mmCIF file of C-alpha atoms in Angstrom:
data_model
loop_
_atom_site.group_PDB
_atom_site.id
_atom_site.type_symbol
_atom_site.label_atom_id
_atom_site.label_comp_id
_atom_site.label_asym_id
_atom_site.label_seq_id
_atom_site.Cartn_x
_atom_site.Cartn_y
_atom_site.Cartn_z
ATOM 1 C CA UNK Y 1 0.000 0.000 0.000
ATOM 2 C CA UNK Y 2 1.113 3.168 -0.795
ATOM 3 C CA UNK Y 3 1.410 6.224 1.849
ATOM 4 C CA UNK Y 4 -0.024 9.691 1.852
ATOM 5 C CA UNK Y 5 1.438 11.714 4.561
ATOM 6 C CA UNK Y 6 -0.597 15.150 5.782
ATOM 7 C CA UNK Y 7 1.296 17.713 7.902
ATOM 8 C CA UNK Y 8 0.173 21.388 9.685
ATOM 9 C CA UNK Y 9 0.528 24.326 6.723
ATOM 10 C CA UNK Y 10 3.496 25.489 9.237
ATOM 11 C CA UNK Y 11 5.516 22.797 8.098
ATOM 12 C CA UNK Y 12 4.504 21.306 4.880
ATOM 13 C CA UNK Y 13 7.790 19.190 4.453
ATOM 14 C CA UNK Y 14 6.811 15.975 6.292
ATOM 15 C CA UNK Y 15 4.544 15.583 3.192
ATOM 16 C CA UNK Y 16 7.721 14.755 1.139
ATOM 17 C CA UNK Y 17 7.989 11.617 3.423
ATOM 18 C CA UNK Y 18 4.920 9.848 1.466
ATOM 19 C CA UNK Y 19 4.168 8.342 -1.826
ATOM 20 C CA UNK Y 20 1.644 10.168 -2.676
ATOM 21 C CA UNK Y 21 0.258 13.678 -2.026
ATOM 22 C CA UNK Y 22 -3.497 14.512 -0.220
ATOM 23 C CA UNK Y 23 -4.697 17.930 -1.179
ATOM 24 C CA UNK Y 24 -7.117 18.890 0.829
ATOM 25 C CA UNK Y 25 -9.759 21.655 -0.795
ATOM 26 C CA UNK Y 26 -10.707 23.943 2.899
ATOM 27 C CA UNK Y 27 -6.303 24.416 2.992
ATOM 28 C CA UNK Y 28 -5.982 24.886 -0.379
ATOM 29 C CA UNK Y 29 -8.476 27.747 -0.441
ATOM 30 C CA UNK Y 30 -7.053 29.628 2.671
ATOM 31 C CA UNK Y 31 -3.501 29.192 1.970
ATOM 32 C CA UNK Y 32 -1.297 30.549 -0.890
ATOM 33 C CA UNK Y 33 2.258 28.733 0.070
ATOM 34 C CA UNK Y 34 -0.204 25.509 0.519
ATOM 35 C CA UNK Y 35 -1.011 25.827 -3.345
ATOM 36 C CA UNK Y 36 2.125 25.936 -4.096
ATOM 37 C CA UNK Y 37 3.541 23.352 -2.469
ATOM 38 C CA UNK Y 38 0.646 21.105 -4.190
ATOM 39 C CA UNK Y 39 1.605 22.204 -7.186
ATOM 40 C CA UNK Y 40 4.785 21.664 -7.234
ATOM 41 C CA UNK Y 41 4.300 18.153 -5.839
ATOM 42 C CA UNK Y 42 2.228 17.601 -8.949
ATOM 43 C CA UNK Y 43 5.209 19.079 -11.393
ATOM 44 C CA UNK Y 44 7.546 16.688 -9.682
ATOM 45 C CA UNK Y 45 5.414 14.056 -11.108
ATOM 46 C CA UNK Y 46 3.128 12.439 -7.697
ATOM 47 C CA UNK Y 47 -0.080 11.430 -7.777
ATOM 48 C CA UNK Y 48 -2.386 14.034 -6.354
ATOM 49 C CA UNK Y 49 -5.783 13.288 -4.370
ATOM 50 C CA UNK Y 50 -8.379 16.259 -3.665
ATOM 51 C CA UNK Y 51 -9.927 15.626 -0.724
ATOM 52 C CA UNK Y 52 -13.444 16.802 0.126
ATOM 53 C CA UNK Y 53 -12.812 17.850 3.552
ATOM 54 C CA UNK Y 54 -15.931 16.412 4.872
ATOM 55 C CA UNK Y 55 -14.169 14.905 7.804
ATOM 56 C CA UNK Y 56 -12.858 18.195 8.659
ATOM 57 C CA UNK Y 57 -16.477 19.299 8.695
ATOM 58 C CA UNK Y 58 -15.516 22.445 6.009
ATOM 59 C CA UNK Y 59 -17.925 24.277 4.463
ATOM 60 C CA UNK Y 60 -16.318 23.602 1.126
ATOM 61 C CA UNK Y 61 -18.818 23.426 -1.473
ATOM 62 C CA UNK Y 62 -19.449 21.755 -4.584
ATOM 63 C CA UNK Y 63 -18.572 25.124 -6.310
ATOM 64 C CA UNK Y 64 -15.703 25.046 -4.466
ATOM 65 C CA UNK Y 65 -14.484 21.891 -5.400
ATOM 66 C CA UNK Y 66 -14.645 21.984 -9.206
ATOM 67 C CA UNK Y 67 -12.728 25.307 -9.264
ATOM 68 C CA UNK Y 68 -10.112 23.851 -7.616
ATOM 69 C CA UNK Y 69 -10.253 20.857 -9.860
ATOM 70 C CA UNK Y 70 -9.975 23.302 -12.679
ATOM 71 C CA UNK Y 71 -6.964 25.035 -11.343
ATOM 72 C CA UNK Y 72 -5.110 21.782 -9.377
ATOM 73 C CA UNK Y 73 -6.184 18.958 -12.028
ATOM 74 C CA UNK Y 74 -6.006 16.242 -9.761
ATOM 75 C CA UNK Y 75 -5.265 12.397 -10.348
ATOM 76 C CA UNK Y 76 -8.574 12.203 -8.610
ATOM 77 C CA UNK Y 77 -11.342 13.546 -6.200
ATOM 78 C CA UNK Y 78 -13.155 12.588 -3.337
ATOM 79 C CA UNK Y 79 -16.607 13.239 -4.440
ATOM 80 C CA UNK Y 80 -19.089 15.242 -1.522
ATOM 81 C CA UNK Y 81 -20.022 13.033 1.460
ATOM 82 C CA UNK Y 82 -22.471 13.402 4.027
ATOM 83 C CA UNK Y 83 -21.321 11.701 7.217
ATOM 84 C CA UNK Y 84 -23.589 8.789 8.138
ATOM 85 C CA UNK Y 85 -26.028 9.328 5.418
ATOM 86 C CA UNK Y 86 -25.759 7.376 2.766
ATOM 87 C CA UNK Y 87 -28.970 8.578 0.369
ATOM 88 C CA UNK Y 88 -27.339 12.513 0.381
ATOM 89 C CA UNK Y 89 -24.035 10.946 -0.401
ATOM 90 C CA UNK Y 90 -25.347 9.088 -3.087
ATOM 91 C CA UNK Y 91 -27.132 11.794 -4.632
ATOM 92 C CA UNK Y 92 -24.176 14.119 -3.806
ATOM 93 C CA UNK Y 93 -21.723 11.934 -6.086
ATOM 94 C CA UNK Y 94 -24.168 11.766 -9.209
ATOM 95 C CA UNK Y 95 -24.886 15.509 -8.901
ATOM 96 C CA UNK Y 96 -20.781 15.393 -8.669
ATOM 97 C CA UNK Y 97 -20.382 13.082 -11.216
ATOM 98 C CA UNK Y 98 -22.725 15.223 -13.599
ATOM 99 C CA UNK Y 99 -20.818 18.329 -12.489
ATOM 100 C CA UNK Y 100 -18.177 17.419 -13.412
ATOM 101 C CA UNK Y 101 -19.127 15.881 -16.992
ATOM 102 C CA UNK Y 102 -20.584 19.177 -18.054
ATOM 103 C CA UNK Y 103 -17.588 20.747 -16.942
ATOM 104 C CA UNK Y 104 -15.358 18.460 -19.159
ATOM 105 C CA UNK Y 105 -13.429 17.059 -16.164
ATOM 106 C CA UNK Y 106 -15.059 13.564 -16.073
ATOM 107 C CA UNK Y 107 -12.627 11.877 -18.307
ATOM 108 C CA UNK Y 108 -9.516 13.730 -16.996
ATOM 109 C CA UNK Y 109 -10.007 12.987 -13.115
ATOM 110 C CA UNK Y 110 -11.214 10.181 -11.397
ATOM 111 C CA UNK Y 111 -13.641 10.021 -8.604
ATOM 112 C CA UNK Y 112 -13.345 8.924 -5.611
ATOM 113 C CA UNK Y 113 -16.366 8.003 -3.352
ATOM 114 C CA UNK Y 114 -16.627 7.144 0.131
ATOM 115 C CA UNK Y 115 -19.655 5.156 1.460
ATOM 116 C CA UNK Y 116 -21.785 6.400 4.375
ATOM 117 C CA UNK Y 117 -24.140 5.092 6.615
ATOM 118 C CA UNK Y 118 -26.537 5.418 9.464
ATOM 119 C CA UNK Y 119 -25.134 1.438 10.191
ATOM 120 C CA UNK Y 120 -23.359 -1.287 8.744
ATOM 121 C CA UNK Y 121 -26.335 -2.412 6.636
ATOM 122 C CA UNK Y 122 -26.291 1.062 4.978
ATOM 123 C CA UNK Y 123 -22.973 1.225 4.748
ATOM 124 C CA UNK Y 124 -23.188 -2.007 2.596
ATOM 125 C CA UNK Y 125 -25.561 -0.165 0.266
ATOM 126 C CA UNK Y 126 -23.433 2.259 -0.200
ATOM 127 C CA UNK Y 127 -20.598 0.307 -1.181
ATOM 128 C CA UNK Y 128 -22.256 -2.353 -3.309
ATOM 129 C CA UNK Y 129 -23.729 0.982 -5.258
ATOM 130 C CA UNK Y 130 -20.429 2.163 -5.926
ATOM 131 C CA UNK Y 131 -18.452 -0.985 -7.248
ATOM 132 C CA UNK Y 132 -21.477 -0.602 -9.595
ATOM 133 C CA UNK Y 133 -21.044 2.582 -11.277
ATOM 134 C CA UNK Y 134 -18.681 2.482 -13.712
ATOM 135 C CA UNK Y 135 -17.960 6.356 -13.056
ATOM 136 C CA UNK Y 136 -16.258 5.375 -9.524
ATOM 137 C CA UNK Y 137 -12.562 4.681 -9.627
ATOM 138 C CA UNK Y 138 -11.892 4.397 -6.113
ATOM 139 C CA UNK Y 139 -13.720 3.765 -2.910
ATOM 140 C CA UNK Y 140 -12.734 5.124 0.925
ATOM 141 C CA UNK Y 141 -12.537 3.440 4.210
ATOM 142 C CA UNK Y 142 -13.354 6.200 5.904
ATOM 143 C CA UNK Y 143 -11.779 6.577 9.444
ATOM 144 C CA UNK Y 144 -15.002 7.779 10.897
ATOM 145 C CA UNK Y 145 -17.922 6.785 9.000
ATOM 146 C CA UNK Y 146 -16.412 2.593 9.223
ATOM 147 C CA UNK Y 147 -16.391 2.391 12.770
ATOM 148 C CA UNK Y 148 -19.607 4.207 13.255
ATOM 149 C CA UNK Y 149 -21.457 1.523 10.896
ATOM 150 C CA UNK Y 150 -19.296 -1.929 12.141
ATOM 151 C CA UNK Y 151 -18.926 -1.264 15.923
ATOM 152 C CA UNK Y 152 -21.284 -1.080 18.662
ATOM 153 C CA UNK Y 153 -21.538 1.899 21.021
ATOM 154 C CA UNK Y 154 -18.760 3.394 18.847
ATOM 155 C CA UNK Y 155 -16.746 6.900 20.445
ATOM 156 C CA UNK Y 156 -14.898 9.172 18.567
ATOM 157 C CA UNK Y 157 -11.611 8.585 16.629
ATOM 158 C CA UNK Y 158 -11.295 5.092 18.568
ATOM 159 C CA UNK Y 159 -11.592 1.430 16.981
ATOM 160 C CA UNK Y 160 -10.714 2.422 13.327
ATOM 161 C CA UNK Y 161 -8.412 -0.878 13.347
ATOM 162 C CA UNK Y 162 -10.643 -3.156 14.653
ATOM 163 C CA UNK Y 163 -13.702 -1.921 11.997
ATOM 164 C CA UNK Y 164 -12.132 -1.621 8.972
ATOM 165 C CA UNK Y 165 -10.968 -5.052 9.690
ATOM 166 C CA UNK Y 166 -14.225 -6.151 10.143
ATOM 167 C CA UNK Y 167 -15.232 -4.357 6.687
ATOM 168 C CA UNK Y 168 -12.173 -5.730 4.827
ATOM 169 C CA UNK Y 169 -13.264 -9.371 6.007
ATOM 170 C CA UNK Y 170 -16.584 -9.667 5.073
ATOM 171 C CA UNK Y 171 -15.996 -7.860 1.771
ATOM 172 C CA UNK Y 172 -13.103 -9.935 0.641
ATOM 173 C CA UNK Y 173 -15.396 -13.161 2.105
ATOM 174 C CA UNK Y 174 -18.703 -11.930 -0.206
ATOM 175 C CA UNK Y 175 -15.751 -11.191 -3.345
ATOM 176 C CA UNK Y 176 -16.682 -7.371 -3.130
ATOM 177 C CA UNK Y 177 -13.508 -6.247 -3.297
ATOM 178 C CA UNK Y 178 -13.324 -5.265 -6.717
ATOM 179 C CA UNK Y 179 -11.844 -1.573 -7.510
ATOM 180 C CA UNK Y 180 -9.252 0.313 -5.464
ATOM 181 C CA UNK Y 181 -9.654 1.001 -1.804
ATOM 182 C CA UNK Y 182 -7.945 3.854 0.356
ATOM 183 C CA UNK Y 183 -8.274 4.120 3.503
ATOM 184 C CA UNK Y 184 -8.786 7.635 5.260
ATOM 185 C CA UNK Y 185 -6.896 8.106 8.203
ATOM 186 C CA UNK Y 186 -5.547 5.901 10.491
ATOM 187 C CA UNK Y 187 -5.846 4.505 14.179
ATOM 188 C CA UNK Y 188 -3.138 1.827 14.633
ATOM 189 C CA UNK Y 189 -0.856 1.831 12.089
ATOM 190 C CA UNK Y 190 -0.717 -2.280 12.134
ATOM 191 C CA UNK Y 191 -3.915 -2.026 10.799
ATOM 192 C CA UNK Y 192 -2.129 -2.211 7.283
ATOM 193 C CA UNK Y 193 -0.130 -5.397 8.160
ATOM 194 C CA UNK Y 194 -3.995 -7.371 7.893
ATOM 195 C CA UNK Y 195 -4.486 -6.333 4.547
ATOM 196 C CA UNK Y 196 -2.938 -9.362 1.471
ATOM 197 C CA UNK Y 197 -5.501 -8.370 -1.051
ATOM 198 C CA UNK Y 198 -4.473 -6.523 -4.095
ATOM 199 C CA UNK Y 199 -6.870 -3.925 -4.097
ATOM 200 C CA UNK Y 200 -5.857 -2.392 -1.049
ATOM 201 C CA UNK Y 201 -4.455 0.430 -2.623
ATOM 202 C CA UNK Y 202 -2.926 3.544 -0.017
ATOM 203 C CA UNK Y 203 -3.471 5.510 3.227
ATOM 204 C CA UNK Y 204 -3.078 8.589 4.114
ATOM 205 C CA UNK Y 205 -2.524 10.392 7.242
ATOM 206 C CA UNK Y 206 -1.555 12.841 9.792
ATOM 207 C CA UNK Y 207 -1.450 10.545 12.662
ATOM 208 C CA UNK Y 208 2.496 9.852 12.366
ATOM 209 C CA UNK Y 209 2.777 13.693 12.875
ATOM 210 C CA UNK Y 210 0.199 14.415 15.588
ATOM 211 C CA UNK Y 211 1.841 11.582 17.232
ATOM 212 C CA UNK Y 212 5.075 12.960 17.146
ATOM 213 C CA UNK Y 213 4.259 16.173 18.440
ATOM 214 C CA UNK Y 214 2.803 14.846 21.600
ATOM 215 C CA UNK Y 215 6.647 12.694 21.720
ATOM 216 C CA UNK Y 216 4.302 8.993 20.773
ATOM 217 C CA UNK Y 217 7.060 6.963 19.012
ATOM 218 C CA UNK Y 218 5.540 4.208 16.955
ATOM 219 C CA UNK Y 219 8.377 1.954 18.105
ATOM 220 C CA UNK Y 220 7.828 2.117 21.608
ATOM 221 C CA UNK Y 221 3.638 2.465 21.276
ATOM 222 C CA UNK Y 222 1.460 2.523 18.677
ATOM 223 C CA UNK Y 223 -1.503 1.630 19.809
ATOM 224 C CA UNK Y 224 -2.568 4.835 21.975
ATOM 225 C CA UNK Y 225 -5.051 7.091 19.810
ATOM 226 C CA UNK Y 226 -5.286 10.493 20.785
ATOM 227 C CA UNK Y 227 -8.189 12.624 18.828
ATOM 228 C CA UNK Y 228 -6.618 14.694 16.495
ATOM 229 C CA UNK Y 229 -8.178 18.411 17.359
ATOM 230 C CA UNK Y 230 -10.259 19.535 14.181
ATOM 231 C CA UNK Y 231 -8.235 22.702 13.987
ATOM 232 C CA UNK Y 232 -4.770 21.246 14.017
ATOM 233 C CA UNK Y 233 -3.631 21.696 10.614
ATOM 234 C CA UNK Y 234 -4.383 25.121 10.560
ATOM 235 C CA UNK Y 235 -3.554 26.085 13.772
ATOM 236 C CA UNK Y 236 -0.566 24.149 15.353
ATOM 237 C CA UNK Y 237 3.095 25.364 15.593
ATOM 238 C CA UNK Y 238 5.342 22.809 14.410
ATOM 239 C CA UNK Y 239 8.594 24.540 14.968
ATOM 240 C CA UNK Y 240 8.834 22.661 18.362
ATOM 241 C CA UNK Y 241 7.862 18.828 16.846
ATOM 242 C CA UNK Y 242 11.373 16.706 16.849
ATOM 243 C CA UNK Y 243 11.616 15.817 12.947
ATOM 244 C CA UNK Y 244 13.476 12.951 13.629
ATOM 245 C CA UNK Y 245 10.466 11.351 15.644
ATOM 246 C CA UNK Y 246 8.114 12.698 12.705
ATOM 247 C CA UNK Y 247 10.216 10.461 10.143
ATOM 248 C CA UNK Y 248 10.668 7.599 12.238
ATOM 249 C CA UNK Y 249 6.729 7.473 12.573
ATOM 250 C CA UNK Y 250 6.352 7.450 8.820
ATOM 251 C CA UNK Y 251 8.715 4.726 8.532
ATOM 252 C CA UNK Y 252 6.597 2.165 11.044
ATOM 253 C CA UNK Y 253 3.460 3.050 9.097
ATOM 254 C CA UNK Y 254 5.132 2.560 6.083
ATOM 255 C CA UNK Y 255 6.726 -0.686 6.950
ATOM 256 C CA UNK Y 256 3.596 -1.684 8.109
ATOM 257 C CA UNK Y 257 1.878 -1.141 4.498
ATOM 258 C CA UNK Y 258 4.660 -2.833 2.794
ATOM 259 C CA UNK Y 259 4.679 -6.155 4.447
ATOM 260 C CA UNK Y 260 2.843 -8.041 1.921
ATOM 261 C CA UNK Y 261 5.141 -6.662 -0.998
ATOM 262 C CA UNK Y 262 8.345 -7.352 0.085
#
């Protein structure tokens, strides 16, 4: 699996650390040196993901989103979600999707959809819908919306392992694992070691970060999950985060991912 790393806009440079690069659309609208990092991430050739921002709970609209699509030109985009509510996100990705076919962007980006859902029998809707649209490129394991459909008396930014194991298993069981999956986020970065089948595409990430700046080393625990505050990308100072601890938290994760390849 490939690894997206997401750092604070005051230090943009543990991004270099992944494979790939997560844009996400509320940062690039408020920040001028965050556009340009992105695109010059994009002239050096990586992959580029537009991100939604629906977990960050932005008020980025659809608007919003395809002018940045005009002006980034992402590898892909993560269509509009509705957390938990899997009928608006379904209707959000076809009013998306025919956004962004009148807009002549349909065959130059792929989409990206993440399924939501009141529970895990919604969430199952929502999945099995996508794998049948031929439109949909990729589907998300979302960090928040999983565990809120696959585990009981679920609490914030906790069990994101243990449900998106659950989800893996019974799709790879029923054979539904049939186009690309990234998963958003992460809790316990052995959560990638689980995962042989081929479609398990990428992560990405701000956890190895965070981590670091409260001095969590993977090595010695990586199991405690703190929240991550809503506001810390645009908010916290990382002047003060030892870089060294940053890097060796990227390399767990990403040792983690690459078990089954090497």
């Amino acid at each position: 699996m490939d690894v997206y790393v997401i750092s604070p806009v005051s230090n943009l440079e543990p991004m270099n650390l992944g494979d790939r690069i997560f844009a996400l659309a509320h940062l690039w609208v408020q920040f001028p040196h965050y556009r340009e990092f992105i695109l010059k991430k994009q002239e050096e050739g990586y992959w580029i993901t537009l991100d939604n921002s629906a977990a960050e709970r932005s008020l980025v609209t659809e608007d919003v989103l395809i002018n940045i699509c005009h002006e980034l030109m992402p590898d892909e985009v993560i269509a509009p979600d509705v957390l938990f509510d899997k009928d608006a996100t379904i209707l959000n990705a076809v009013d998306f999707k025919n956004r962004m076919e009148k807009e002549g962007l349909l065959d130059k980006i792929d989409i990206f959809f993440c399924p939501q859902g009141i529970d895990r029998e919604d969430w199952i809707t929502a999945y099995k819908w996508a794998i049948a649209q031929d439109w949909i490129n990729v589907i998300g394991f979302s960090k928040i919306a999983v565990p809120n459909a696959w585990l009981d008396n679920y609490t914030d930014d906790q069990g994101i392992k243990e449900a998106r194991h659950m989800a893996y298993d019974y799709l790879k069981d029923k054979g539904l694992l049939q186009k690309p999956i990234h998963c958003l986020g992460q809790g316990d970065p052995t959560e990638f070691a689980y995962y042989t089948h081929p479609m398990m595409r990428s992560t990405d990430s701000v956890y190895p970060v965070f981590a670091a700046s409260l001095g969590q080393d993977f090595s010695k625990d990586h199991t405690t999950r703190t929240p991550t505050p809503h506001n810390f990308l645009e908010t916290f100072d990382m002047s003060n985060v030892d870089m060294s601890l940053v890097e060796s938290n990227v390399q767990f994760l990403t040792k983690q991912t690459s078990i089954w390849t090497n």
